[in-house]
Amino acid sequence: MIRFEHVSKLYDGKIQALEDVSFQVNQGEFVYIVGPSGAGKTTLLKLMDKQENLTTGSLQMGSMLVERIRPSQTYILRRQIGIVLQRDLFIPYLNVAENISYSLAALGVNDPQQQQIKTQKVLTAVGMTAYQKRLPAELSVGQRKKIAIARALINQPPILLADEPTANLDAKSAVEIMRLFFKFNLGGMTVMIATHDSTIVNSLRHRVLELQKGKIVRDEDNGKYSTNSDSKDIYIW
Ligand SMILES: Nc1ncnc2c1ncn2[C@@H]1O[C@H](COP(=O)(O)OP(=O)(O)OP(=O)(O)O)[C@@H](O)[C@H]1O
Ligand SMILES: [Mg+2]
């Protein structure tokens, strides 16, 4: 279970990225986080894996209170959470399989045989075993995204967070990526996706949390991307 209670986040003591955010997500839910650029979507995700610390309020992730976790214990939280960042960062001189195995070492799994088994499992889950010897630079944007998803899944986390996973993808690749998230969600994983992709949110309906200027302005089951007309419907000449 994920529970935000009156969470606020100030960057540098002055930039209010989130303000009095409260909501709860139960295990196995699928949630879109929408809102304009700068609304606080990425910040919301970063609080959950403690890349950033909240300023006030309380955040519960499973049995842990994130604000109470000491830096040396952060890895315990991160084992529970897979995260796909807005930009996929890979080590350029390691191939795909090595990049994934490397992330396991960061989680404290150092046995090469375990690393190999887990890496093959997640590559299979995203349909990318054929590309495991390639370097990151030798992949398309969509293929790289699948590898980033595989890496996020490496420890079979109960929670998967993704920040704009379909940005810069063509429609077919975007649908393939979304299919992966739905597949994992059907397996019981909690999935939270920050997105600007109104077509996906409107056609594959799930719970929608909408942020504006750091505040939750909507929390709707089977919601649309926007309560107003879709910006993509506006023609500009
Ligand atoms: N590291 C940081 N230091 C200072 N301010 C930051 C930092 N990261 C984000 N902000 C500010 O916090 C606010 C929320 O940013 P955030 O990145 O969470 O928005 P977002 O909804 O993810 O936007 P986008 O859709 O463009 O990705 C913005 O005003 C942003 O300028
Ligand atoms: Mg963002």
JSON list of C-alpha atoms in Angstrom, two decimals, residues 64-234:
[
{"chain": "A", "resi": 64, "resn": "MET", "atom": "CA", "xyz": [7.87, 1.55, 5.73]},
{"chain": "A", "resi": 65, "resn": "LEU", "atom": "CA", "xyz": [7.53, 5.23, 6.55]},
{"chain": "A", "resi": 66, "resn": "VAL", "atom": "CA", "xyz": [9.77, 6.79, 3.93]},
{"chain": "A", "resi": 67, "resn": "GLU", "atom": "CA", "xyz": [10.61, 9.90, 5.98]},
{"chain": "A", "resi": 68, "resn": "ARG", "atom": "CA", "xyz": [11.98, 7.66, 8.75]},
{"chain": "A", "resi": 69, "resn": "ILE", "atom": "CA", "xyz": [14.28, 5.59, 6.53]},
{"chain": "A", "resi": 70, "resn": "ARG", "atom": "CA", "xyz": [17.95, 6.28, 7.18]},
{"chain": "A", "resi": 71, "resn": "PRO", "atom": "CA", "xyz": [20.19, 6.71, 4.10]},
{"chain": "A", "resi": 72, "resn": "SER", "atom": "CA", "xyz": [21.96, 3.42, 4.85]},
{"chain": "A", "resi": 73, "resn": "GLN", "atom": "CA", "xyz": [18.58, 1.64, 4.73]},
{"chain": "A", "resi": 74, "resn": "THR", "atom": "CA", "xyz": [17.32, 3.17, 1.48]},
{"chain": "A", "resi": 75, "resn": "TYR", "atom": "CA", "xyz": [18.24, 0.05, -0.48]},
{"chain": "A", "resi": 76, "resn": "ILE", "atom": "CA", "xyz": [15.58, -1.91, 1.45]},
{"chain": "A", "resi": 77, "resn": "LEU", "atom": "CA", "xyz": [12.93, 0.49, 0.15]},
{"chain": "A", "resi": 78, "resn": "ARG", "atom": "CA", "xyz": [14.38, 0.41, -3.39]},
{"chain": "A", "resi": 79, "resn": "ARG", "atom": "CA", "xyz": [14.19, -3.37, -3.52]},
{"chain": "A", "resi": 80, "resn": "GLN", "atom": "CA", "xyz": [10.41, -2.95, -3.31]},
{"chain": "A", "resi": 81, "resn": "ILE", "atom": "CA", "xyz": [10.21, -0.43, -6.14]},
{"chain": "A", "resi": 82, "resn": "GLY", "atom": "CA", "xyz": [11.07, -0.61, -9.81]},
{"chain": "A", "resi": 83, "resn": "ILE", "atom": "CA", "xyz": [11.43, 2.80, -11.41]},
{"chain": "A", "resi": 84, "resn": "VAL", "atom": "CA", "xyz": [11.65, 3.78, -15.06]},
{"chain": "A", "resi": 85, "resn": "LEU", "atom": "CA", "xyz": [13.05, 7.29, -15.26]},
{"chain": "A", "resi": 86, "resn": "GLN", "atom": "CA", "xyz": [12.13, 10.03, -17.72]},
{"chain": "A", "resi": 87, "resn": "ARG", "atom": "CA", "xyz": [15.60, 9.59, -19.24]},
{"chain": "A", "resi": 88, "resn": "ASP", "atom": "CA", "xyz": [17.04, 6.10, -19.50]},
{"chain": "A", "resi": 89, "resn": "LEU", "atom": "CA", "xyz": [20.54, 6.09, -18.07]},
{"chain": "A", "resi": 90, "resn": "PHE", "atom": "CA", "xyz": [22.75, 3.19, -19.08]},
{"chain": "A", "resi": 91, "resn": "ILE", "atom": "CA", "xyz": [26.45, 2.52, -18.81]},
{"chain": "A", "resi": 92, "resn": "PRO", "atom": "CA", "xyz": [27.48, 3.04, -22.44]},
{"chain": "A", "resi": 93, "resn": "TYR", "atom": "CA", "xyz": [30.31, 0.45, -22.59]},
{"chain": "A", "resi": 94, "resn": "LEU", "atom": "CA", "xyz": [28.28, -2.38, -21.02]},
{"chain": "A", "resi": 95, "resn": "ASN", "atom": "CA", "xyz": [25.91, -4.39, -23.16]},
{"chain": "A", "resi": 96, "resn": "VAL", "atom": "CA", "xyz": [22.21, -4.74, -22.36]},
{"chain": "A", "resi": 97, "resn": "ALA", "atom": "CA", "xyz": [22.53, -7.86, -20.20]},
{"chain": "A", "resi": 98, "resn": "GLU", "atom": "CA", "xyz": [25.53, -6.41, -18.35]},
{"chain": "A", "resi": 99, "resn": "ASN", "atom": "CA", "xyz": [23.68, -3.16, -17.71]},
{"chain": "A", "resi": 100, "resn": "ILE", "atom": "CA", "xyz": [20.81, -5.07, -16.12]},
{"chain": "A", "resi": 101, "resn": "SER", "atom": "CA", "xyz": [23.11, -7.29, -14.04]},
{"chain": "A", "resi": 102, "resn": "TYR", "atom": "CA", "xyz": [24.99, -4.21, -12.89]},
{"chain": "A", "resi": 103, "resn": "SER", "atom": "CA", "xyz": [21.83, -2.76, -11.36]},
{"chain": "A", "resi": 104, "resn": "LEU", "atom": "CA", "xyz": [21.40, -5.98, -9.37]},
{"chain": "A", "resi": 105, "resn": "ALA", "atom": "CA", "xyz": [24.77, -5.48, -7.77]},
{"chain": "A", "resi": 106, "resn": "ALA", "atom": "CA", "xyz": [23.54, -2.09, -6.57]},
{"chain": "A", "resi": 107, "resn": "LEU", "atom": "CA", "xyz": [20.68, -3.89, -4.83]},
{"chain": "A", "resi": 108, "resn": "GLY", "atom": "CA", "xyz": [23.09, -6.20, -3.07]},
{"chain": "A", "resi": 109, "resn": "VAL", "atom": "CA", "xyz": [22.76, -9.26, -5.35]},
{"chain": "A", "resi": 110, "resn": "ASN", "atom": "CA", "xyz": [26.36, -10.14, -6.16]},
{"chain": "A", "resi": 111, "resn": "ASP", "atom": "CA", "xyz": [26.19, -13.84, -7.04]},
{"chain": "A", "resi": 112, "resn": "PRO", "atom": "CA", "xyz": [26.91, -14.06, -10.82]},
{"chain": "A", "resi": 113, "resn": "GLN", "atom": "CA", "xyz": [24.64, -17.07, -11.29]},
{"chain": "A", "resi": 114, "resn": "GLN", "atom": "CA", "xyz": [21.71, -15.31, -9.59]},
{"chain": "A", "resi": 115, "resn": "GLN", "atom": "CA", "xyz": [22.41, -12.23, -11.68]},
{"chain": "A", "resi": 116, "resn": "GLN", "atom": "CA", "xyz": [22.36, -14.28, -14.88]},
{"chain": "A", "resi": 117, "resn": "ILE", "atom": "CA", "xyz": [19.08, -16.04, -14.02]},
{"chain": "A", "resi": 118, "resn": "LYS", "atom": "CA", "xyz": [17.31, -12.83, -13.01]},
{"chain": "A", "resi": 119, "resn": "THR", "atom": "CA", "xyz": [18.60, -10.92, -16.02]},
{"chain": "A", "resi": 120, "resn": "GLN", "atom": "CA", "xyz": [17.36, -13.56, -18.48]},
{"chain": "A", "resi": 121, "resn": "LYS", "atom": "CA", "xyz": [13.99, -13.65, -16.75]},
{"chain": "A", "resi": 122, "resn": "VAL", "atom": "CA", "xyz": [13.35, -9.91, -17.11]},
{"chain": "A", "resi": 123, "resn": "LEU", "atom": "CA", "xyz": [14.69, -9.81, -20.68]},
{"chain": "A", "resi": 124, "resn": "THR", "atom": "CA", "xyz": [12.17, -12.54, -21.52]},
{"chain": "A", "resi": 125, "resn": "ALA", "atom": "CA", "xyz": [9.39, -10.61, -19.75]},
{"chain": "A", "resi": 126, "resn": "VAL", "atom": "CA", "xyz": [9.89, -7.63, -22.07]},
{"chain": "A", "resi": 127, "resn": "GLY", "atom": "CA", "xyz": [10.62, -9.73, -25.16]},
{"chain": "A", "resi": 128, "resn": "MET", "atom": "CA", "xyz": [14.21, -8.49, -25.58]},
{"chain": "A", "resi": 129, "resn": "THR", "atom": "CA", "xyz": [16.42, -11.57, -25.14]},
{"chain": "A", "resi": 130, "resn": "ALA", "atom": "CA", "xyz": [17.62, -11.27, -28.76]},
{"chain": "A", "resi": 131, "resn": "TYR", "atom": "CA", "xyz": [19.13, -7.85, -28.02]},
{"chain": "A", "resi": 132, "resn": "GLN", "atom": "CA", "xyz": [21.06, -8.69, -24.87]},
{"chain": "A", "resi": 133, "resn": "LYS", "atom": "CA", "xyz": [24.52, -8.43, -26.42]},
{"chain": "A", "resi": 134, "resn": "ARG", "atom": "CA", "xyz": [23.89, -5.01, -27.96]},
{"chain": "A", "resi": 135, "resn": "LEU", "atom": "CA", "xyz": [25.26, -1.82, -26.52]},
{"chain": "A", "resi": 136, "resn": "PRO", "atom": "CA", "xyz": [22.63, 0.73, -25.42]},
{"chain": "A", "resi": 137, "resn": "ALA", "atom": "CA", "xyz": [23.62, 3.04, -28.29]},
{"chain": "A", "resi": 138, "resn": "GLU", "atom": "CA", "xyz": [22.76, 0.25, -30.75]},
{"chain": "A", "resi": 139, "resn": "LEU", "atom": "CA", "xyz": [19.09, 0.19, -29.77]},
{"chain": "A", "resi": 140, "resn": "SER", "atom": "CA", "xyz": [16.09, 2.25, -30.90]},
{"chain": "A", "resi": 141, "resn": "VAL", "atom": "CA", "xyz": [14.39, 4.56, -28.40]},
{"chain": "A", "resi": 142, "resn": "GLY", "atom": "CA", "xyz": [11.54, 2.09, -27.91]},
{"chain": "A", "resi": 143, "resn": "GLN", "atom": "CA", "xyz": [13.93, -0.83, -27.44]},
{"chain": "A", "resi": 144, "resn": "ARG", "atom": "CA", "xyz": [15.91, 1.15, -24.89]},
{"chain": "A", "resi": 145, "resn": "LYS", "atom": "CA", "xyz": [12.70, 1.84, -23.01]},
{"chain": "A", "resi": 146, "resn": "LYS", "atom": "CA", "xyz": [11.96, -1.89, -22.87]},
{"chain": "A", "resi": 147, "resn": "ILE", "atom": "CA", "xyz": [15.42, -2.50, -21.44]},
{"chain": "A", "resi": 148, "resn": "ALA", "atom": "CA", "xyz": [14.85, 0.23, -18.85]},
{"chain": "A", "resi": 149, "resn": "ILE", "atom": "CA", "xyz": [11.61, -1.53, -17.91]},
{"chain": "A", "resi": 150, "resn": "ALA", "atom": "CA", "xyz": [13.39, -4.89, -17.69]},
{"chain": "A", "resi": 151, "resn": "ARG", "atom": "CA", "xyz": [15.95, -3.31, -15.37]},
{"chain": "A", "resi": 152, "resn": "ALA", "atom": "CA", "xyz": [13.20, -1.86, -13.19]},
{"chain": "A", "resi": 153, "resn": "LEU", "atom": "CA", "xyz": [11.68, -5.33, -12.88]},
{"chain": "A", "resi": 154, "resn": "ILE", "atom": "CA", "xyz": [14.90, -7.06, -11.92]},
{"chain": "A", "resi": 155, "resn": "ASN", "atom": "CA", "xyz": [13.99, -7.70, -8.31]},
{"chain": "A", "resi": 156, "resn": "GLN", "atom": "CA", "xyz": [10.33, -8.55, -9.02]},
{"chain": "A", "resi": 157, "resn": "PRO", "atom": "CA", "xyz": [9.19, -5.45, -7.13]},
{"chain": "A", "resi": 158, "resn": "PRO", "atom": "CA", "xyz": [5.57, -5.18, -5.95]},
{"chain": "A", "resi": 159, "resn": "ILE", "atom": "CA", "xyz": [5.54, -1.56, -7.17]},
{"chain": "A", "resi": 160, "resn": "LEU", "atom": "CA", "xyz": [6.51, -0.24, -10.59]},
{"chain": "A", "resi": 161, "resn": "LEU", "atom": "CA", "xyz": [6.80, 3.51, -11.22]},
{"chain": "A", "resi": 162, "resn": "ALA", "atom": "CA", "xyz": [7.35, 4.97, -14.67]},
{"chain": "A", "resi": 163, "resn": "ASP", "atom": "CA", "xyz": [7.95, 8.57, -15.68]},
{"chain": "A", "resi": 164, "resn": "GLU", "atom": "CA", "xyz": [6.66, 9.38, -19.19]},
{"chain": "A", "resi": 165, "resn": "PRO", "atom": "CA", "xyz": [7.47, 5.91, -20.52]},
{"chain": "A", "resi": 166, "resn": "THR", "atom": "CA", "xyz": [5.86, 6.51, -23.92]},
{"chain": "A", "resi": 167, "resn": "ALA", "atom": "CA", "xyz": [7.38, 9.94, -24.60]},
{"chain": "A", "resi": 168, "resn": "ASN", "atom": "CA", "xyz": [9.16, 10.10, -27.98]},
{"chain": "A", "resi": 169, "resn": "LEU", "atom": "CA", "xyz": [7.73, 6.76, -29.10]},
{"chain": "A", "resi": 170, "resn": "ASP", "atom": "CA", "xyz": [5.63, 6.08, -32.18]},
{"chain": "A", "resi": 171, "resn": "ALA", "atom": "CA", "xyz": [2.09, 4.82, -31.56]},
{"chain": "A", "resi": 172, "resn": "LYS", "atom": "CA", "xyz": [2.96, 1.15, -32.11]},
{"chain": "A", "resi": 173, "resn": "SER", "atom": "CA", "xyz": [5.90, 1.18, -29.71]},
{"chain": "A", "resi": 174, "resn": "ALA", "atom": "CA", "xyz": [3.87, 3.14, -27.16]},
{"chain": "A", "resi": 175, "resn": "VAL", "atom": "CA", "xyz": [1.15, 0.49, -27.24]},
{"chain": "A", "resi": 176, "resn": "GLU", "atom": "CA", "xyz": [3.75, -2.28, -26.87]},
{"chain": "A", "resi": 177, "resn": "ILE", "atom": "CA", "xyz": [5.19, -0.55, -23.82]},
{"chain": "A", "resi": 178, "resn": "MET", "atom": "CA", "xyz": [1.75, -0.06, -22.29]},
{"chain": "A", "resi": 179, "resn": "ARG", "atom": "CA", "xyz": [0.92, -3.72, -22.92]},
{"chain": "A", "resi": 180, "resn": "LEU", "atom": "CA", "xyz": [3.92, -4.64, -20.80]},
{"chain": "A", "resi": 181, "resn": "PHE", "atom": "CA", "xyz": [2.69, -2.47, -17.93]},
{"chain": "A", "resi": 182, "resn": "PHE", "atom": "CA", "xyz": [-0.80, -3.97, -18.13]},
{"chain": "A", "resi": 183, "resn": "LYS", "atom": "CA", "xyz": [0.66, -7.47, -18.17]},
{"chain": "A", "resi": 184, "resn": "PHE", "atom": "CA", "xyz": [2.66, -6.82, -15.01]},
{"chain": "A", "resi": 185, "resn": "ASN", "atom": "CA", "xyz": [-0.35, -5.18, -13.37]},
{"chain": "A", "resi": 186, "resn": "LEU", "atom": "CA", "xyz": [-2.45, -8.28, -14.10]},
{"chain": "A", "resi": 187, "resn": "GLY", "atom": "CA", "xyz": [0.20, -10.22, -12.21]},
{"chain": "A", "resi": 188, "resn": "GLY", "atom": "CA", "xyz": [-0.60, -8.13, -9.11]},
{"chain": "A", "resi": 189, "resn": "MET", "atom": "CA", "xyz": [1.99, -5.38, -9.42]},
{"chain": "A", "resi": 190, "resn": "THR", "atom": "CA", "xyz": [1.03, -1.82, -8.47]},
{"chain": "A", "resi": 191, "resn": "VAL", "atom": "CA", "xyz": [1.76, 0.38, -11.50]},
{"chain": "A", "resi": 192, "resn": "MET", "atom": "CA", "xyz": [1.92, 4.18, -11.42]},
{"chain": "A", "resi": 193, "resn": "ILE", "atom": "CA", "xyz": [2.66, 6.05, -14.62]},
{"chain": "A", "resi": 194, "resn": "ALA", "atom": "CA", "xyz": [3.28, 9.77, -15.04]},
{"chain": "A", "resi": 195, "resn": "THR", "atom": "CA", "xyz": [2.26, 10.68, -18.54]},
{"chain": "A", "resi": 196, "resn": "HIS", "atom": "CA", "xyz": [1.33, 13.39, -21.03]},
{"chain": "A", "resi": 197, "resn": "ASP", "atom": "CA", "xyz": [-0.05, 10.79, -23.42]},
{"chain": "A", "resi": 198, "resn": "SER", "atom": "CA", "xyz": [-3.73, 11.69, -23.54]},
{"chain": "A", "resi": 199, "resn": "THR", "atom": "CA", "xyz": [-4.50, 9.10, -26.22]},
{"chain": "A", "resi": 200, "resn": "ILE", "atom": "CA", "xyz": [-3.32, 6.28, -23.97]},
{"chain": "A", "resi": 201, "resn": "VAL", "atom": "CA", "xyz": [-5.04, 7.61, -20.84]},
{"chain": "A", "resi": 202, "resn": "ASN", "atom": "CA", "xyz": [-8.30, 8.12, -22.72]},
{"chain": "A", "resi": 203, "resn": "SER", "atom": "CA", "xyz": [-8.31, 4.79, -24.53]},
{"chain": "A", "resi": 204, "resn": "LEU", "atom": "CA", "xyz": [-6.94, 2.50, -21.81]},
{"chain": "A", "resi": 205, "resn": "ARG", "atom": "CA", "xyz": [-8.97, 3.74, -18.85]},
{"chain": "A", "resi": 206, "resn": "HIS", "atom": "CA", "xyz": [-7.72, 3.49, -15.30]},
{"chain": "A", "resi": 207, "resn": "ARG", "atom": "CA", "xyz": [-7.60, 5.61, -12.18]},
{"chain": "A", "resi": 208, "resn": "VAL", "atom": "CA", "xyz": [-6.30, 9.11, -12.89]},
{"chain": "A", "resi": 209, "resn": "LEU", "atom": "CA", "xyz": [-4.60, 11.40, -10.37]},
{"chain": "A", "resi": 210, "resn": "GLU", "atom": "CA", "xyz": [-4.29, 14.92, -11.73]},
{"chain": "A", "resi": 211, "resn": "LEU", "atom": "CA", "xyz": [-1.78, 17.40, -10.34]},
{"chain": "A", "resi": 212, "resn": "GLN", "atom": "CA", "xyz": [-1.78, 21.12, -10.94]},
{"chain": "A", "resi": 213, "resn": "LYS", "atom": "CA", "xyz": [0.82, 23.40, -9.42]},
{"chain": "A", "resi": 214, "resn": "GLY", "atom": "CA", "xyz": [1.71, 20.70, -6.92]},
{"chain": "A", "resi": 215, "resn": "LYS", "atom": "CA", "xyz": [-1.83, 19.99, -5.74]},
{"chain": "A", "resi": 216, "resn": "ILE", "atom": "CA", "xyz": [-4.10, 17.05, -6.45]},
{"chain": "A", "resi": 217, "resn": "VAL", "atom": "CA", "xyz": [-7.06, 18.48, -8.31]},
{"chain": "A", "resi": 218, "resn": "ARG", "atom": "CA", "xyz": [-8.64, 15.20, -9.43]},
{"chain": "A", "resi": 219, "resn": "ASP", "atom": "CA", "xyz": [-8.67, 11.56, -8.35]},
{"chain": "A", "resi": 220, "resn": "GLU", "atom": "CA", "xyz": [-10.98, 9.63, -10.61]},
{"chain": "A", "resi": 221, "resn": "ASP", "atom": "CA", "xyz": [-11.53, 5.95, -11.32]},
{"chain": "A", "resi": 222, "resn": "ASN", "atom": "CA", "xyz": [-11.56, 5.19, -15.05]},
{"chain": "A", "resi": 223, "resn": "GLY", "atom": "CA", "xyz": [-10.78, 8.84, -15.66]},
{"chain": "A", "resi": 224, "resn": "LYS", "atom": "CA", "xyz": [-9.99, 10.66, -18.87]},
{"chain": "A", "resi": 225, "resn": "TYR", "atom": "CA", "xyz": [-6.76, 12.55, -19.48]},
{"chain": "A", "resi": 226, "resn": "SER", "atom": "CA", "xyz": [-8.50, 15.85, -19.05]},
{"chain": "A", "resi": 227, "resn": "THR", "atom": "CA", "xyz": [-11.92, 17.09, -18.04]},
{"chain": "A", "resi": 228, "resn": "ASN", "atom": "CA", "xyz": [-11.57, 19.75, -20.74]},
{"chain": "A", "resi": 229, "resn": "SER", "atom": "CA", "xyz": [-11.33, 19.02, -24.44]},
{"chain": "A", "resi": 230, "resn": "ASP", "atom": "CA", "xyz": [-8.14, 17.29, -25.42]},
{"chain": "A", "resi": 231, "resn": "SER", "atom": "CA", "xyz": [-5.34, 19.65, -26.41]},
{"chain": "A", "resi": 232, "resn": "LYS", "atom": "CA", "xyz": [-4.48, 17.28, -29.26]},
{"chain": "A", "resi": 233, "resn": "ASP", "atom": "CA", "xyz": [-7.88, 18.08, -30.74]},
{"chain": "A", "resi": 234, "resn": "ILE", "atom": "CA", "xyz": [-6.89, 21.71, -31.22]}
]
